[in-house]
């Protein structure tokens, strides 16, 4: 199995190479050269299996011969053992033909754990075999940082540094980043905002001497291995509702397009998905693109579902690649135009996108109203991201069962939830003492050279 760039101008890589590389050298994103398909009988045979066994069968064709079956099974087992629900991704029913896929039972209570935990184990295994170490540096406004820290904490071959804007994350988000006490975890509270954190991260990747010296690696959402991990729960949930004998639809709260793109891959593999619905908050660039055929950047309006507050939806590039029938030049041209704020999608490519995706949006008021109405209707407490999706999912119900993805635990966004239902959602028992745990972080100035020195010193001290 080989991987190629969406911009058609980078070396073909194996799964392990694509995973360690992240962004392709031509600026594109790695996608499988050919998407493997699963026979209907093989899909039917997934019914009743453990999440880990389904994960193994669904992902195996994508990793090629990078791991033996036994190695890959071990990696998957270690990735999901820290989840607090035996089903990993349980399905609950909201209404006669509407189901909620709870993806928030991992260590940081958000769906990003599904991908990050797997990538942590994949990195550990691959680096151990190569006898290499890497330094992971990430910038976060909250959720991704804690998911990365939980995934890499305690691993021998990795140091993980997370830059977050000092004083600008929620208390829960900060505590999740600053309380793990493993020697390879470094939470850096930068004197600046999120954009400045991202800018310093970019500076580090552009400083090749530093980059090579510390073996810098990235695990942001464009990493193919993250997308792949998310394909699994589309299969697991669909099969539990009767696929492949019965079709299902999905509604997905969307920001960077990684999660819903995983659904698209599941469909390409042969999972009978009727509809994939993109749900956006008031930052509705993707919904507007589906309606107008023009992808036009607008200012970000901060919302109560902050993980979907985006202007540039990085994984949308992967969908464009397929919509343009794998024409890397057409994708590269669109991305070049985007530098000036906008690009237009051809009629043929739009037809393809509309065949595969529907879309909708939820305003802030509609999001609050949905948290409130679902609580009243079935006592399910939704986080604001999940509520955006449930609102849009409700608008797209048909005779085909709808599965809406719930991406975070409500207790991660207690203020918005409390405002909607007048009850403050509690953290699950194993995290109930989070706010009392001791914090460990390093306050850092917004200066590249000082940051680089600190990172080098910390690695040398290990
Ligand atoms: C990251 C995130 C999303 C958006 O997922 P994408 O893959 O970026 O589309 C939605 N909800 C929550 C809680 C998230 O953390």
mmCIF file of C-alpha atoms in Angstrom, residues 82 84 104-110 113 143 146-147 150 153 171-177 179-180 409 411-412 425-437:
data_model
loop_
_atom_site.group_PDB
_atom_site.id
_atom_site.type_symbol
_atom_site.label_atom_id
_atom_site.label_comp_id
_atom_site.label_asym_id
_atom_site.label_seq_id
_atom_site.Cartn_x
_atom_site.Cartn_y
_atom_site.Cartn_z
ATOM 1 C CA UNK A 82 -7.386 3.391 28.478
ATOM 2 C CA UNK A 84 -13.601 3.968 29.975
ATOM 3 C CA UNK A 104 -15.958 10.789 24.329
ATOM 4 C CA UNK A 105 -15.014 7.867 26.559
ATOM 5 C CA UNK A 106 -11.258 8.172 25.932
ATOM 6 C CA UNK A 107 -8.662 9.621 28.323
ATOM 7 C CA UNK A 108 -9.321 13.299 27.475
ATOM 8 C CA UNK A 109 -13.066 12.931 26.924
ATOM 9 C CA UNK A 110 -13.043 13.903 23.245
ATOM 10 C CA UNK A 113 -8.404 10.316 21.568
ATOM 11 C CA UNK A 143 -8.343 20.051 22.983
ATOM 12 C CA UNK A 146 -4.338 17.364 25.926
ATOM 13 C CA UNK A 147 -5.126 14.524 23.512
ATOM 14 C CA UNK A 150 -2.268 11.730 26.927
ATOM 15 C CA UNK A 153 3.011 10.499 27.962
ATOM 16 C CA UNK A 171 -9.539 25.640 33.334
ATOM 17 C CA UNK A 172 -10.341 22.046 32.416
ATOM 18 C CA UNK A 173 -8.297 22.221 29.238
ATOM 19 C CA UNK A 174 -5.314 23.693 31.088
ATOM 20 C CA UNK A 175 -5.512 21.169 33.895
ATOM 21 C CA UNK A 176 -5.586 18.309 31.387
ATOM 22 C CA UNK A 177 -2.329 19.586 29.898
ATOM 23 C CA UNK A 179 -1.293 17.679 35.475
ATOM 24 C CA UNK A 180 0.329 14.673 33.732
ATOM 25 C CA UNK A 409 -18.094 14.945 26.857
ATOM 26 C CA UNK A 411 -18.273 18.303 31.173
ATOM 27 C CA UNK A 412 -15.514 19.680 28.941
ATOM 28 C CA UNK A 425 -22.342 18.622 34.005
ATOM 29 C CA UNK A 426 -19.959 16.673 36.263
ATOM 30 C CA UNK A 427 -16.677 15.156 35.169
ATOM 31 C CA UNK A 428 -16.674 11.339 35.155
ATOM 32 C CA UNK A 429 -15.483 9.728 38.429
ATOM 33 C CA UNK A 430 -11.903 8.998 37.325
ATOM 34 C CA UNK A 431 -11.429 12.692 36.590
ATOM 35 C CA UNK A 432 -13.498 14.153 39.383
ATOM 36 C CA UNK A 433 -10.360 15.354 41.225
ATOM 37 C CA UNK A 434 -8.839 16.979 38.108
ATOM 38 C CA UNK A 435 -9.215 20.503 39.429
ATOM 39 C CA UNK A 436 -7.341 19.607 42.633
ATOM 40 C CA UNK A 437 -4.402 17.875 40.924
#
